[in-house]
Each structure stands twice: as structure tokens, then as C-alpha cells.
Amino acid sequence: MAFDITCYRPPLLCGVGAISEMHAERLRSLAGRRLKSVWVVWDLEDDSWFADCPVLFAFEGAQVEISHSKFSDVSITWNEIDPSAPVVWSGSELEFRLLWREDERAGMAALCGRTLTAVELLEWTGRDVAQGMVAVSFVFGSERITIYNALDENGLELTPPDSDYRIHRL
């Protein structure tokens, strides 16, 4: 299954080294910018977040798009997705009515307008199938939003990292 998003061609990366090599400088450059919005794809039938599609973090002057797949793959792209454009789920007999929507969940909206103080790559060290998975955490002073691999889809968390994460501050 895949999602058809115009101009979106995500490279899949695995491991802190590969992600840092390709994106550390740009992720670091987000520090000092305000978060304008967080966009997710919404399933209109279920009225729920469709966690298989990328999550868009719109900062002043830059948008970063992050998506997890399988157990440890992550893709990070920059300014490729237009949330005003339609999104279609294809490659399956299933049909979904999907729409980009600013995420309004409790806590998420409170981070909008806040200035990013740091970006961290969180490497899962637990003794399970997710070992080595890398989450991306955006830090806003004492608060944060982390996008992680929720077993072949995205997960979002607003709490401090679990003790099984090794923190790599960029």
C-alpha cells in the first residue's frame, strides 16, 4: 500500500548515523524558529488520524515531513508536501476518504507558536524488534513532541523520552 502525494518521494533511512549524515544540519537549523502548525492525514470515515501518512511540521521558513515504516525505517523530507493538495491511498482494494488537517489534539495546539530550542534523535535500545529505531523529537524548552515508529506507522508523543531511548542531541 502507498499514498499518492504529489512530488513526495521519500528516501528510507535506518539508524542514527544515516539520519544524521543526511539531515542533522537541516534539523539543527530549525532551532530558534517558531512552530506554526502540525499537519496529519485524517480519515474522514472514522474521524481519526491516519497514521500511515507523513506528519508535517511547519516551522517559520521550513517544513519537515516525517514518516516511519516497517520496524526501523524513517523518511525525512523538506518542503515537498502541500497540505492543501488531496491525498489518495492506493495499491489496495481498500478505499479511504482522506484529508490533510492541522492536528488539534490536546497539547499539540499548545506547542504552535512556541520556539524550537533543540532537535534530538532518540535511538531505541530496548531488547525487542524495534531495537535501533530512531524517533525525531522537537524540544520546546521543557515541552516536546516526538514522532516515533509505532510498528509500521507513525506515533506522536508529548512526554519525555522513555528510559530505553539513547538521546542524540543535534
mmCIF file of C-alpha atoms in Angstrom:
data_model
loop_
_atom_site.group_PDB
_atom_site.id
_atom_site.type_symbol
_atom_site.label_atom_id
_atom_site.label_comp_id
_atom_site.label_asym_id
_atom_site.label_seq_id
_atom_site.Cartn_x
_atom_site.Cartn_y
_atom_site.Cartn_z
ATOM 1 C CA MET A 1 0.000 0.000 0.000
ATOM 2 C CA ALA A 2 1.145 3.537 -0.630
ATOM 3 C CA PHE A 3 -0.069 7.075 -0.509
ATOM 4 C CA ASP A 4 -0.071 9.250 -3.595
ATOM 5 C CA ILE A 5 1.137 12.687 -2.650
ATOM 6 C CA THR A 6 2.249 14.911 -5.489
ATOM 7 C CA CYS A 7 6.045 15.440 -5.531
ATOM 8 C CA TYR A 8 6.602 13.239 -2.471
ATOM 9 C CA ARG A 9 9.437 10.738 -2.988
ATOM 10 C CA PRO A 10 10.753 9.808 0.448
ATOM 11 C CA PRO A 11 14.134 8.106 0.854
ATOM 12 C CA LEU A 12 14.039 5.486 3.607
ATOM 13 C CA LEU A 13 16.802 5.660 6.208
ATOM 14 C CA CYS A 14 17.693 3.399 9.111
ATOM 15 C CA GLY A 15 19.893 4.228 12.092
ATOM 16 C CA VAL A 16 21.195 7.368 13.783
ATOM 17 C CA GLY A 17 24.286 7.536 11.539
ATOM 18 C CA ALA A 18 22.389 7.553 8.251
ATOM 19 C CA ILE A 19 19.782 10.029 9.504
ATOM 20 C CA SER A 20 22.423 12.352 10.978
ATOM 21 C CA GLU A 21 24.543 12.258 7.850
ATOM 22 C CA MET A 22 21.635 13.270 5.643
ATOM 23 C CA HIS A 23 19.594 15.582 7.911
ATOM 24 C CA ALA A 24 21.449 16.715 11.078
ATOM 25 C CA GLU A 25 22.460 20.107 9.701
ATOM 26 C CA ARG A 26 18.975 20.983 8.434
ATOM 27 C CA LEU A 27 17.257 19.677 11.567
ATOM 28 C CA ARG A 28 19.678 21.698 13.719
ATOM 29 C CA SER A 29 18.876 24.801 11.640
ATOM 30 C CA LEU A 30 15.264 24.649 12.836
ATOM 31 C CA ALA A 31 16.315 25.699 16.357
ATOM 32 C CA GLY A 32 15.200 29.247 17.042
ATOM 33 C CA ARG A 33 12.205 29.007 14.684
ATOM 34 C CA ARG A 34 8.608 29.030 15.815
ATOM 35 C CA LEU A 35 6.365 26.026 15.143
ATOM 36 C CA LYS A 36 3.471 27.248 13.023
ATOM 37 C CA SER A 37 1.455 24.030 12.682
ATOM 38 C CA VAL A 38 1.464 20.241 12.678
ATOM 39 C CA TRP A 39 -0.410 18.540 9.834
ATOM 40 C CA VAL A 40 -1.642 14.946 9.768
ATOM 41 C CA VAL A 41 -3.803 12.986 7.340
ATOM 42 C CA TRP A 42 -7.300 12.440 8.685
ATOM 43 C CA ASP A 43 -9.601 9.515 7.845
ATOM 44 C CA LEU A 44 -12.973 11.191 7.315
ATOM 45 C CA GLU A 45 -14.956 7.942 7.653
ATOM 46 C CA ASP A 46 -13.501 7.026 11.060
ATOM 47 C CA ASP A 47 -12.864 10.621 12.143
ATOM 48 C CA SER A 48 -9.366 9.601 13.208
ATOM 49 C CA TRP A 49 -5.715 10.163 12.446
ATOM 50 C CA PHE A 50 -4.476 8.043 9.504
ATOM 51 C CA ALA A 51 -1.043 7.315 10.984
ATOM 52 C CA ASP A 52 0.402 5.663 7.847
ATOM 53 C CA CYS A 53 0.945 9.002 6.105
ATOM 54 C CA PRO A 54 3.693 11.546 6.869
ATOM 55 C CA VAL A 55 3.371 14.130 9.615
ATOM 56 C CA LEU A 56 4.178 17.701 8.560
ATOM 57 C CA PHE A 57 5.866 20.084 10.972
ATOM 58 C CA ALA A 58 5.618 23.621 9.628
ATOM 59 C CA PHE A 59 8.179 25.968 11.173
ATOM 60 C CA GLU A 60 8.872 29.555 10.189
ATOM 61 C CA GLY A 61 10.560 29.294 6.785
ATOM 62 C CA ALA A 62 10.747 25.476 6.622
ATOM 63 C CA GLN A 63 8.545 22.427 6.619
ATOM 64 C CA VAL A 64 9.845 18.990 7.594
ATOM 65 C CA GLU A 65 7.858 15.864 6.715
ATOM 66 C CA ILE A 66 8.495 12.679 8.709
ATOM 67 C CA SER A 67 7.149 9.177 8.242
ATOM 68 C CA HIS A 68 8.020 5.794 9.754
ATOM 69 C CA SER A 69 7.558 2.368 8.188
ATOM 70 C CA LYS A 70 8.390 -1.279 8.884
ATOM 71 C CA PHE A 71 10.175 -1.579 12.251
ATOM 72 C CA SER A 72 13.012 0.903 11.859
ATOM 73 C CA ASP A 73 12.730 2.857 8.603
ATOM 74 C CA VAL A 74 12.172 6.595 8.680
ATOM 75 C CA SER A 75 11.897 9.129 5.888
ATOM 76 C CA ILE A 76 12.559 12.818 6.330
ATOM 77 C CA THR A 77 11.800 15.241 3.536
ATOM 78 C CA TRP A 78 11.742 19.014 3.289
ATOM 79 C CA ASN A 79 9.087 21.297 1.774
ATOM 80 C CA GLU A 80 7.759 18.569 -0.553
ATOM 81 C CA ILE A 81 4.152 18.195 0.613
ATOM 82 C CA ASP A 82 1.384 20.724 0.140
ATOM 83 C CA PRO A 83 -1.298 20.091 2.783
ATOM 84 C CA SER A 84 -3.887 21.888 0.633
ATOM 85 C CA ALA A 85 -3.490 19.177 -2.048
ATOM 86 C CA PRO A 86 -5.518 15.944 -1.967
ATOM 87 C CA VAL A 87 -4.047 12.724 -0.604
ATOM 88 C CA VAL A 88 -5.059 9.342 -2.023
ATOM 89 C CA TRP A 89 -4.359 5.880 -0.587
ATOM 90 C CA SER A 90 -3.591 3.461 -3.419
ATOM 91 C CA GLY A 91 -2.242 -0.013 -4.076
ATOM 92 C CA SER A 92 -5.015 -1.690 -2.130
ATOM 93 C CA GLU A 93 -8.624 -2.708 -2.574
ATOM 94 C CA LEU A 94 -9.446 -0.549 0.423
ATOM 95 C CA GLU A 95 -10.643 2.964 -0.203
ATOM 96 C CA PHE A 96 -10.219 5.755 2.276
ATOM 97 C CA ARG A 97 -11.543 9.303 2.302
ATOM 98 C CA LEU A 98 -8.501 11.234 3.457
ATOM 99 C CA LEU A 99 -7.756 14.894 4.065
ATOM 100 C CA TRP A 100 -4.813 16.886 5.447
ATOM 101 C CA ARG A 101 -5.763 18.524 8.723
ATOM 102 C CA GLU A 102 -3.985 20.607 11.308
ATOM 103 C CA ASP A 103 -3.686 18.413 14.376
ATOM 104 C CA GLU A 104 -5.754 19.899 17.171
ATOM 105 C CA ARG A 105 -5.224 17.265 19.853
ATOM 106 C CA ALA A 106 -4.632 18.481 23.388
ATOM 107 C CA GLY A 107 -1.040 19.568 23.839
ATOM 108 C CA MET A 108 -0.289 19.683 20.116
ATOM 109 C CA ALA A 109 -2.005 23.011 19.565
ATOM 110 C CA ALA A 110 -0.308 24.437 22.674
ATOM 111 C CA LEU A 111 3.106 23.968 21.017
ATOM 112 C CA CYS A 112 2.160 26.061 17.991
ATOM 113 C CA GLY A 113 3.762 29.476 18.268
ATOM 114 C CA ARG A 114 6.494 28.135 20.564
ATOM 115 C CA THR A 115 10.166 28.481 19.622
ATOM 116 C CA LEU A 116 12.114 25.290 18.988
ATOM 117 C CA THR A 117 15.111 25.020 21.312
ATOM 118 C CA ALA A 118 16.595 21.687 20.140
ATOM 119 C CA VAL A 119 16.137 18.622 17.978
ATOM 120 C CA GLU A 120 17.003 15.171 19.282
ATOM 121 C CA LEU A 121 17.258 11.806 17.596
ATOM 122 C CA LEU A 122 16.049 9.148 20.014
ATOM 123 C CA GLU A 123 17.519 5.694 19.409
ATOM 124 C CA TRP A 124 15.507 2.799 20.853
ATOM 125 C CA THR A 125 17.785 0.469 22.861
ATOM 126 C CA GLY A 126 15.128 -1.907 24.160
ATOM 127 C CA ARG A 127 15.599 -5.633 23.613
ATOM 128 C CA ASP A 128 12.810 -6.086 21.113
ATOM 129 C CA VAL A 129 12.148 -5.977 17.380
ATOM 130 C CA ALA A 130 12.261 -2.155 17.412
ATOM 131 C CA GLN A 131 15.861 -2.011 18.680
ATOM 132 C CA GLY A 132 17.727 0.662 16.697
ATOM 133 C CA MET A 133 14.553 2.509 15.643
ATOM 134 C CA VAL A 134 15.070 6.275 15.589
ATOM 135 C CA ALA A 135 12.432 8.779 16.662
ATOM 136 C CA VAL A 136 12.696 12.517 15.987
ATOM 137 C CA SER A 137 11.971 14.776 18.942
ATOM 138 C CA PHE A 138 11.380 18.519 18.709
ATOM 139 C CA VAL A 139 12.122 20.238 22.032
ATOM 140 C CA PHE A 140 10.439 23.485 23.089
ATOM 141 C CA GLY A 141 12.037 24.322 26.443
ATOM 142 C CA SER A 142 10.505 21.868 28.918
ATOM 143 C CA GLU A 143 7.979 20.517 26.399
ATOM 144 C CA ARG A 144 8.403 18.377 23.296
ATOM 145 C CA ILE A 145 6.731 16.486 20.508
ATOM 146 C CA THR A 146 8.232 13.208 19.334
ATOM 147 C CA ILE A 147 7.347 11.293 16.195
ATOM 148 C CA TYR A 148 8.275 7.627 16.503
ATOM 149 C CA ASN A 149 7.772 4.272 14.815
ATOM 150 C CA ALA A 150 4.560 2.699 16.130
ATOM 151 C CA LEU A 151 5.160 -0.618 14.323
ATOM 152 C CA ASP A 152 4.864 0.310 10.642
ATOM 153 C CA GLU A 153 3.109 3.618 11.181
ATOM 154 C CA ASN A 154 3.710 6.914 12.938
ATOM 155 C CA GLY A 155 3.149 7.630 16.594
ATOM 156 C CA LEU A 156 3.166 11.035 18.294
ATOM 157 C CA GLU A 157 4.131 11.599 21.912
ATOM 158 C CA LEU A 158 4.212 14.733 24.061
ATOM 159 C CA THR A 159 6.049 13.284 27.072
ATOM 160 C CA PRO A 160 9.760 12.922 27.911
ATOM 161 C CA PRO A 161 11.565 10.002 26.245
ATOM 162 C CA ASP A 162 11.306 6.529 27.739
ATOM 163 C CA SER A 163 14.458 5.384 29.578
ATOM 164 C CA ASP A 164 15.083 2.817 26.788
ATOM 165 C CA TYR A 165 15.932 5.657 24.379
ATOM 166 C CA ARG A 166 19.519 6.831 23.856
ATOM 167 C CA ILE A 167 19.319 10.588 23.219
ATOM 168 C CA HIS A 168 21.420 12.122 20.427
ATOM 169 C CA ARG A 169 21.112 15.909 20.602
ATOM 170 C CA LEU A 170 21.759 17.621 17.274
#
